[in-house]
Short mmCIF file of C-alpha atoms in Angstrom, two decimals:
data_model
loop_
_atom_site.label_atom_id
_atom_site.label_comp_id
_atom_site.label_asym_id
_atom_site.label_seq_id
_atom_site.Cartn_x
_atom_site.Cartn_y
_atom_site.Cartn_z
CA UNK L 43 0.00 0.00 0.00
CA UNK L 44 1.02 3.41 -0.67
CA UNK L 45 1.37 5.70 2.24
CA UNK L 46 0.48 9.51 1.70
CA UNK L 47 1.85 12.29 3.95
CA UNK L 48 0.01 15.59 4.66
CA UNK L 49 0.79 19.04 4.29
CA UNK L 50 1.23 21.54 7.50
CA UNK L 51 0.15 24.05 8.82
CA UNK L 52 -1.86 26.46 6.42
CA UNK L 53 -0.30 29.47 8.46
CA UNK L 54 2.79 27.79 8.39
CA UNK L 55 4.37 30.52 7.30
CA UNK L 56 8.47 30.91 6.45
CA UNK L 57 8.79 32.98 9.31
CA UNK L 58 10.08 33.13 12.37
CA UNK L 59 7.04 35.01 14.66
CA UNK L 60 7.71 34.28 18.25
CA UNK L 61 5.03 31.83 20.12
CA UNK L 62 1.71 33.59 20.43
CA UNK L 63 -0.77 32.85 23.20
CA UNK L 64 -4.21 30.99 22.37
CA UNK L 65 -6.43 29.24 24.36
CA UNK L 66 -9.76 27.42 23.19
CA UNK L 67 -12.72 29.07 24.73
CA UNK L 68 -15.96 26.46 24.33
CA UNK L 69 -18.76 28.15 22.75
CA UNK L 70 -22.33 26.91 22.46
CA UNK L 71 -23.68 29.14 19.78
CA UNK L 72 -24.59 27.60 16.03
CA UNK L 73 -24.82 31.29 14.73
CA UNK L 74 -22.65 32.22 11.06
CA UNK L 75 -21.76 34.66 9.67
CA UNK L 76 -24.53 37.25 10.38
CA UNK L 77 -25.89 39.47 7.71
CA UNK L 78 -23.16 38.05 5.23
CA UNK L 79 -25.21 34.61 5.17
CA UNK L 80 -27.05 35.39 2.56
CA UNK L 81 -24.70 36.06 0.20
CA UNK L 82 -23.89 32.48 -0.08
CA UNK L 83 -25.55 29.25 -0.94
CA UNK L 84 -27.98 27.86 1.95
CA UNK L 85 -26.32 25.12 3.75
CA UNK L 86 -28.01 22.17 1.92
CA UNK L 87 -27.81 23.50 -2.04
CA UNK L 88 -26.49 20.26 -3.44
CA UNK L 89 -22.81 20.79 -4.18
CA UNK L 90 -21.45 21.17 -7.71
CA UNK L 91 -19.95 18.47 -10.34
CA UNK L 92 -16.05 18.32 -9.45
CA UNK L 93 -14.18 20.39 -11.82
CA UNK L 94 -10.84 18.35 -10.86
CA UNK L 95 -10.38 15.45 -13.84
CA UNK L 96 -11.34 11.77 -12.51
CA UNK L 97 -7.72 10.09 -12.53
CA UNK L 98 -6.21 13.23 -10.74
CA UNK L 99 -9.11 12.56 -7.78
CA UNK L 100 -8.62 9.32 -7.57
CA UNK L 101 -4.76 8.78 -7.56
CA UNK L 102 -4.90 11.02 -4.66
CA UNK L 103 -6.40 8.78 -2.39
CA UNK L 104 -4.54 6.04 -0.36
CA UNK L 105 -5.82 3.34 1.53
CA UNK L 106 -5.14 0.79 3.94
CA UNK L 107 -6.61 -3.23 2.97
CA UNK L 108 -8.40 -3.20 6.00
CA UNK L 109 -10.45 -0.25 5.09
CA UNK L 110 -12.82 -2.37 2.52
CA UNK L 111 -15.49 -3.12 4.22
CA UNK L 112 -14.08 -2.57 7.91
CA UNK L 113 -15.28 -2.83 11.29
CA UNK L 114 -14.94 0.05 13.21
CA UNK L 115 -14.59 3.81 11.79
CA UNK L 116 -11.98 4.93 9.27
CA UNK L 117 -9.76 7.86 9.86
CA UNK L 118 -9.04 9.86 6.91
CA UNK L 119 -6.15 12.51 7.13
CA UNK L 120 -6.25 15.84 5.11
CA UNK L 121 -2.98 17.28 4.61
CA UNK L 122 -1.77 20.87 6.55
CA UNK L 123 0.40 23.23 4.01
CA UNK L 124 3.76 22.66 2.36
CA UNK L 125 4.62 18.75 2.60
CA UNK L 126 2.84 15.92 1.04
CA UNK L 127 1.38 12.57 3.06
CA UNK L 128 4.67 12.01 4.46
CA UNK L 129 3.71 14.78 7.01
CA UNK L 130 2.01 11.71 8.54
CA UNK L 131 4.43 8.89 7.64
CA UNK L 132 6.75 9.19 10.77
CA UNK L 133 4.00 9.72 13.45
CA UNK L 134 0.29 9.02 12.90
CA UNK L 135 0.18 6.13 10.33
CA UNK L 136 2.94 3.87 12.62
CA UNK L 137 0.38 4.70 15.65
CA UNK L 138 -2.40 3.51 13.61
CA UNK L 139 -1.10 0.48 11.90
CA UNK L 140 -0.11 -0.51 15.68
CA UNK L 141 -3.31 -0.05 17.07
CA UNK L 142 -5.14 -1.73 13.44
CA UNK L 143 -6.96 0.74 13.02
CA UNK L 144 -7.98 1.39 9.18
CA UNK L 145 -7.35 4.73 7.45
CA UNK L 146 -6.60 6.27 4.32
CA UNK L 147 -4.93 9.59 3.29
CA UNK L 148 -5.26 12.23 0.63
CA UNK L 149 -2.12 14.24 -1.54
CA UNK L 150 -3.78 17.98 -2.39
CA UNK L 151 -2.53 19.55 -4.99
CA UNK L 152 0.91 21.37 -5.18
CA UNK L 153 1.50 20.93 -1.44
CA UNK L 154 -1.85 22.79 -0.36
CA UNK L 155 -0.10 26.29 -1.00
CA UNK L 156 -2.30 27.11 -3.72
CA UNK L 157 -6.32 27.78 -3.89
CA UNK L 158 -8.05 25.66 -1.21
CA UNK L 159 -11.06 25.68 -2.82
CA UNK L 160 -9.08 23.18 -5.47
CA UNK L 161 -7.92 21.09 -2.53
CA UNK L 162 -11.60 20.82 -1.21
CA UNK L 163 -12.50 18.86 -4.59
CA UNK L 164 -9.82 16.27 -3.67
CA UNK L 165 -11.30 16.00 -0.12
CA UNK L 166 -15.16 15.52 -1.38
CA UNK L 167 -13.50 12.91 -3.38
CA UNK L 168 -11.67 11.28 -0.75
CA UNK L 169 -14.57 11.32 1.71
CA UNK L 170 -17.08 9.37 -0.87
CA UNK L 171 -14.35 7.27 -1.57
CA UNK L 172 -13.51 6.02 1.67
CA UNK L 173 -17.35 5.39 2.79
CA UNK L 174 -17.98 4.01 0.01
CA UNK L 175 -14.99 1.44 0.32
CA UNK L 176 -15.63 0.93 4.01
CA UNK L 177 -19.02 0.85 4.16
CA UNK L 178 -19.32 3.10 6.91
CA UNK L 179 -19.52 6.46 8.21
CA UNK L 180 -15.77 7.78 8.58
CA UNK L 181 -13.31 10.52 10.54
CA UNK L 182 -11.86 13.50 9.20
CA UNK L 183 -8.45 14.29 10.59
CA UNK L 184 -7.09 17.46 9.97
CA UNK L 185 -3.91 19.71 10.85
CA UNK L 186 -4.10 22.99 10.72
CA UNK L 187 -5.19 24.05 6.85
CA UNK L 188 -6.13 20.45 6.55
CA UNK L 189 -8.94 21.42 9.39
CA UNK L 190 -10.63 24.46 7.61
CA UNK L 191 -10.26 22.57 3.88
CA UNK L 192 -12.36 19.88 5.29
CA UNK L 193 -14.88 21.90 6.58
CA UNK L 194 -15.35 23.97 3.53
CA UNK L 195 -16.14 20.65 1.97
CA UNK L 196 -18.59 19.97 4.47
CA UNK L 197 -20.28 22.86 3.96
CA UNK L 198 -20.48 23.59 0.14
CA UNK L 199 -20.86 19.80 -0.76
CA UNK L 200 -23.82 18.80 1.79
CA UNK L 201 -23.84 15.05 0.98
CA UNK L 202 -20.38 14.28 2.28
CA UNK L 203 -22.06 15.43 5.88
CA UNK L 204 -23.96 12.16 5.80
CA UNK L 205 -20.50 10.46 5.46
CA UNK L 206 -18.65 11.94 8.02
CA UNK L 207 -19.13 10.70 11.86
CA UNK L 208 -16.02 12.71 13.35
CA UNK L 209 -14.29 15.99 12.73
CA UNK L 210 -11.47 16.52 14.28
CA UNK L 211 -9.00 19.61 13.53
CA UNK L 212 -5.44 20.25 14.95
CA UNK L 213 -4.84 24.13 15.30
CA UNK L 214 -7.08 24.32 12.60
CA UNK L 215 -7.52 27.60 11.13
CA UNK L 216 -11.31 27.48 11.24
CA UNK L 217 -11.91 32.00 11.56
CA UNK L 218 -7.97 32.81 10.23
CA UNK L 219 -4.94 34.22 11.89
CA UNK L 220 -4.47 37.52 12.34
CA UNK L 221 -1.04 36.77 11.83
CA UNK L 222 -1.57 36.43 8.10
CA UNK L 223 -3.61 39.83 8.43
CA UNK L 224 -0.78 41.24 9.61
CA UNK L 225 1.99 39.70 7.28
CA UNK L 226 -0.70 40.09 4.19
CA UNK L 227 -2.06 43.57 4.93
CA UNK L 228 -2.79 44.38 0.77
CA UNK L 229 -2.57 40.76 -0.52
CA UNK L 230 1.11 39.62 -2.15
CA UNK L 231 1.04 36.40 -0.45
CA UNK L 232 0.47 32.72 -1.19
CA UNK L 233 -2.98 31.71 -2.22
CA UNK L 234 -3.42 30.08 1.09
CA UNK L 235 -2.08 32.66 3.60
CA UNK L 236 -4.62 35.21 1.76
CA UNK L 237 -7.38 32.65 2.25
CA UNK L 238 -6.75 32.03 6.32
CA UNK L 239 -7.09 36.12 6.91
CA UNK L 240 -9.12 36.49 9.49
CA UNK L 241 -10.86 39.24 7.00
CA UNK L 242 -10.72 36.57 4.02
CA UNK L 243 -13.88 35.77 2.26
CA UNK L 244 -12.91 32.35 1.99
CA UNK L 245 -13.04 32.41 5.68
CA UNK L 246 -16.42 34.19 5.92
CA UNK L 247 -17.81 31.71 3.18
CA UNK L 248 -16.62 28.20 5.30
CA UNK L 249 -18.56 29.94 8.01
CA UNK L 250 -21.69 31.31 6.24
CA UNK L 251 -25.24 29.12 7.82
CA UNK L 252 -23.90 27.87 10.30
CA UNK L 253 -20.26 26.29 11.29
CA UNK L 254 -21.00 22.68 12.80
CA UNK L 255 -23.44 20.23 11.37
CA UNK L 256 -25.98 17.68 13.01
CA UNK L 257 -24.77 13.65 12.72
CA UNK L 258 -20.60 15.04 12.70
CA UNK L 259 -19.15 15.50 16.55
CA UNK L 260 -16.37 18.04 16.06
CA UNK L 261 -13.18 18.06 18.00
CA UNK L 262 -11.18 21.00 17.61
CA UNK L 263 -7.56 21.04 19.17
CA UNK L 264 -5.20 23.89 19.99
CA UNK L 265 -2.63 24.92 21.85
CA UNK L 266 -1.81 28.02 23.91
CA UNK L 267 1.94 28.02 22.68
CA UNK L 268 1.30 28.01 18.83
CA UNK L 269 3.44 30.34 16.96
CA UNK L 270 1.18 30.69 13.57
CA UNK L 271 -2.36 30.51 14.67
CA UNK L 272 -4.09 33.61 16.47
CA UNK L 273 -5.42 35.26 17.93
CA UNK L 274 -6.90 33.31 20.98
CA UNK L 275 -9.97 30.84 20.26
CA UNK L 276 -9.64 31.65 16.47
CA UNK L 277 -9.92 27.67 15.99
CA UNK L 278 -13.29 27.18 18.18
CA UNK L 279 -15.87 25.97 16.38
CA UNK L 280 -19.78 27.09 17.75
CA UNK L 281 -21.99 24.40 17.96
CA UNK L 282 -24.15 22.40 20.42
CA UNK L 283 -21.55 21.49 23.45
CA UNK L 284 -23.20 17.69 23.10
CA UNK L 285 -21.53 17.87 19.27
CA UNK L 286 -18.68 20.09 19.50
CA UNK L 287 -15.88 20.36 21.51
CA UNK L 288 -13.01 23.45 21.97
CA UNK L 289 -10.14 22.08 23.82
CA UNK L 290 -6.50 22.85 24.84
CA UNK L 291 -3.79 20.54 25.06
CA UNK L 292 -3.00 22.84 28.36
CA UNK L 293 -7.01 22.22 29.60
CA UNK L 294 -5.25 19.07 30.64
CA UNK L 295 -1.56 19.00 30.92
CA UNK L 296 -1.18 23.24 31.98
CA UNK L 297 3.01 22.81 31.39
CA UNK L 298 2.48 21.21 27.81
CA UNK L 299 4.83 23.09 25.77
CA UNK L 300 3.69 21.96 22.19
CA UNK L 301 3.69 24.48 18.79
CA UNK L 302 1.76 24.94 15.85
CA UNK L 303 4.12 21.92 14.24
CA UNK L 304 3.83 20.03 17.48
CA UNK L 305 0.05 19.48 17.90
CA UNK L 306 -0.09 17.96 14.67
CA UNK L 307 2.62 15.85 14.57
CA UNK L 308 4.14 14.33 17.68
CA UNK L 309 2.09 15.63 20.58
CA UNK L 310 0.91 12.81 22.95
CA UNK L 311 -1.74 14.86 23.97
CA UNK L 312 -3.32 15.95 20.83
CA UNK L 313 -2.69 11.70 19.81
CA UNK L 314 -5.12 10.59 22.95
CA UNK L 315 -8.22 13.07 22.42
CA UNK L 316 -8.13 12.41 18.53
CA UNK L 317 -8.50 9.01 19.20
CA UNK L 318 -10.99 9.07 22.16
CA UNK L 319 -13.13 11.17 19.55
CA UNK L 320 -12.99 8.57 16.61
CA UNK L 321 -13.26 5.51 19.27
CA UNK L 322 -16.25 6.66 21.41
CA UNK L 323 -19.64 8.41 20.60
CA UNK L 324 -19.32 12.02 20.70
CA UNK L 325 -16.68 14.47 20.53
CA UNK L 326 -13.35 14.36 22.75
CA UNK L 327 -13.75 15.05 26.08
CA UNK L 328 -11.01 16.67 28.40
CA UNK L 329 -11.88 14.36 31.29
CA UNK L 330 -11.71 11.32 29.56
CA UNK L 331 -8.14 11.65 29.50
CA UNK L 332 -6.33 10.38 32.22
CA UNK L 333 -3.43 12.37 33.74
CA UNK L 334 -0.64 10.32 32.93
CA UNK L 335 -0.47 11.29 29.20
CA UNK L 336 1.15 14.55 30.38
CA UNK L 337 4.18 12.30 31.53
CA UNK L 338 4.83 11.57 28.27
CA UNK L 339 7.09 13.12 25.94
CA UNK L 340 5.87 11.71 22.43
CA UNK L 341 2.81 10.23 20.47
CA UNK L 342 2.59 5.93 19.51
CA UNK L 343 4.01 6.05 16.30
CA UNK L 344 6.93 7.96 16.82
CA UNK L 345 10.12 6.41 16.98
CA UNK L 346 12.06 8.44 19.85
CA UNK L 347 15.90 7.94 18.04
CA UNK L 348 14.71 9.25 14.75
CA UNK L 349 12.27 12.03 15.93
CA UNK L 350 15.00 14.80 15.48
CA UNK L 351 15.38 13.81 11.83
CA UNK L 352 11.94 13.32 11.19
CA UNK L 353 11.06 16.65 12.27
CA UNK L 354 13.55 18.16 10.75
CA UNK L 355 12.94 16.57 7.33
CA UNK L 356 9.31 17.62 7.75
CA UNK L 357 9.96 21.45 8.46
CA UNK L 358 12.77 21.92 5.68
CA UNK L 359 10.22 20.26 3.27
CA UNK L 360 7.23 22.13 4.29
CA UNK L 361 9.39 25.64 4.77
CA UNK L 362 10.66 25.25 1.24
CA UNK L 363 7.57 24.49 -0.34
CA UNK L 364 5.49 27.56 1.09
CA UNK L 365 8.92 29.99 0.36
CA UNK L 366 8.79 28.59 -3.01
CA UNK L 367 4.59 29.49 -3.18
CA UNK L 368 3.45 31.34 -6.51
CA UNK L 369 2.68 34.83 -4.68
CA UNK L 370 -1.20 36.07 -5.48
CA UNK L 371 -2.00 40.02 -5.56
CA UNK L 372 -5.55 39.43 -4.35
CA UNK L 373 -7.32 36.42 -2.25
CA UNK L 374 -8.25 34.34 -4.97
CA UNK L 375 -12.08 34.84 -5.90
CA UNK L 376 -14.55 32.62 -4.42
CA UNK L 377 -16.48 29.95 -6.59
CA UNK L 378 -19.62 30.77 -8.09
CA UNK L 379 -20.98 28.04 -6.06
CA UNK L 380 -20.28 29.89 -3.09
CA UNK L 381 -22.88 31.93 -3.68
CA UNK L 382 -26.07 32.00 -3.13
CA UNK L 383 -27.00 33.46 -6.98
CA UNK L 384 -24.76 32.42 -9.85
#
């Protein structure tokens, strides 16, 4: 079987911005985007034909055997920025193969530092593709752009929401940085970094309607030391608390000293709620996790005498891809789909 790797971070920027403080704050409220709303489509407009050609879609999905027909639900990991499925290849996929627990992965397009509303048509794909091979409702993993690419999938193609039995996002970018307001101020940027503005429409389109939807329990993960995503709570997600939860790896372990790159990659942490949310009904909960995770130092799945090399293979990679970004004037226009009138 073919292993893919996932891009980083989606504000993984090539820069060196010292840590920034952000803590998850739960909220409760389904509300979107206000008076904006109804610009765009309603929440349940069927979703358009894929624009992306066949083979491309389906070369860029990888799966393990077990994941025909399986037993218990599949994980499917969306890629952050930069680096392909090999993001994953030294940390989560080892983990799972231990445990046996099925799971495929998708390779976006030019290393997810282009338009994300291309790399959503590779995720629809991937999500019908791996319930329709397993037979089952499935898990979205995502770190950090791979969390908001998912969910503008989720909301502009509504029958992937049937599909889909866990969300769960690792510093996901799900309202923008203001980091990449502040680096971005008049556009000249990569595709992505204009898209995960805090002002971006792309941003205010993902979270047009409403952000969370019924049958999916959302897990959204963060981390008060990351260096790329902020301001604070800028990755909650509002939603019913019985469906959606807002934690921090320092909610449970307060002298956890994991980044941006850290959450999504190595973090023992991060590891034990994604997998309490894609192994029990419901979303991740904080007090399901028992204390002695905080004593340790790295995830299943990483090997301890090659983690220096790993990570460093994995941040030269991803840095060089995202320096190397075609640089956009403006954010690049939203779909016609988006909206509600086209």
């Amino acid at each position: 079987m073919k292993r893919l790797l996932l891009p980083l971070c989606a504000a993984l920027l090539a820069t060196t911005a010292a840590p920034a403080a952000i803590a998850a704050t739960p909220t409760t409220s389904n509300a979107g985007s206000g008076a904006s709303t109804t610009r765009y489509a309603s929440i349940n407009r069927p979703g358009p034909r894929l624009s992306v050609p066949t083979d491309d879609l389906e070369s860029a999905v990888k799966c393990t055997p077990t994941v025909k027909n399986a037993h218990q639900e599949v994980a499917l990991f969306v890629p952050p920025t930069g680096i392909g499925p090999e993001a994953y290849a030294w940390n989560w996929l080892p983990a799972m193969d231990k445990a046996g627990y099925p799971y495929c992965t998708v390779t976006l397009p030019n290393n997810s530092v282009g338009d994300i509303q291309v790399s959503a048509e590779y995720i629809v794909n991937a999500i019908r593709h791996t319930h329709e091979l397993s037979g089952r409702k499935i898990a979205l993993i995502g770190h950090s752009q791979g969390g908001v690419s998912a969910r503008f999938a989720l909301r502009f193609w509504p029958d992937t929401r049937a599909m889909v039995a866990d969300y769960v996002g690792l510093a996901g970018l799900n309202h923008g940085s203001s980091q990449n307001d502040d680096l971005y101020p008049h556009g000249n940027g990569p595709a992505f970094n204009l898209q995960l503005k805090t002002t971006a429409k792309f941003i205010e389109a993902t979270n047009s309607g409403q952000e969370t939807f019924p049958g999916i329990s959302y897990t959204s993960l963060s981390t008060t030391h990351d260096q790329f995503v902020t301001p604070q709570g800028t990755t909650d997600l509002r939603g019913p608390a019985h469906r959606v939860s807002n934690i921090s790896l320092q909610d449970i372990c307060p002298a956890n000293t994991s980044d941006h790159i850290a959450i999504g990659t190595s973090d023992p942490v991060a590891y034990a709620l994604a997998m309490d949310a894609i192994t029990k009904p419901g979303p991740a909960k904080a007090a399901d996790i028992p204390s002695s995770v905080c004593k340790q130092t790295l995830m299943p799945g990483v090997n301890p005498s090659t983690y220096e090399t790993d990570l460093a293979g994995f941040n030269e990679t991803s840095t060089t891809n995202i320096a190397n970004a075609p640089v956009y004037a403006d954010e690049p226009a939203l779909k016609p789909y988006v909206y509600a009138h086209h």
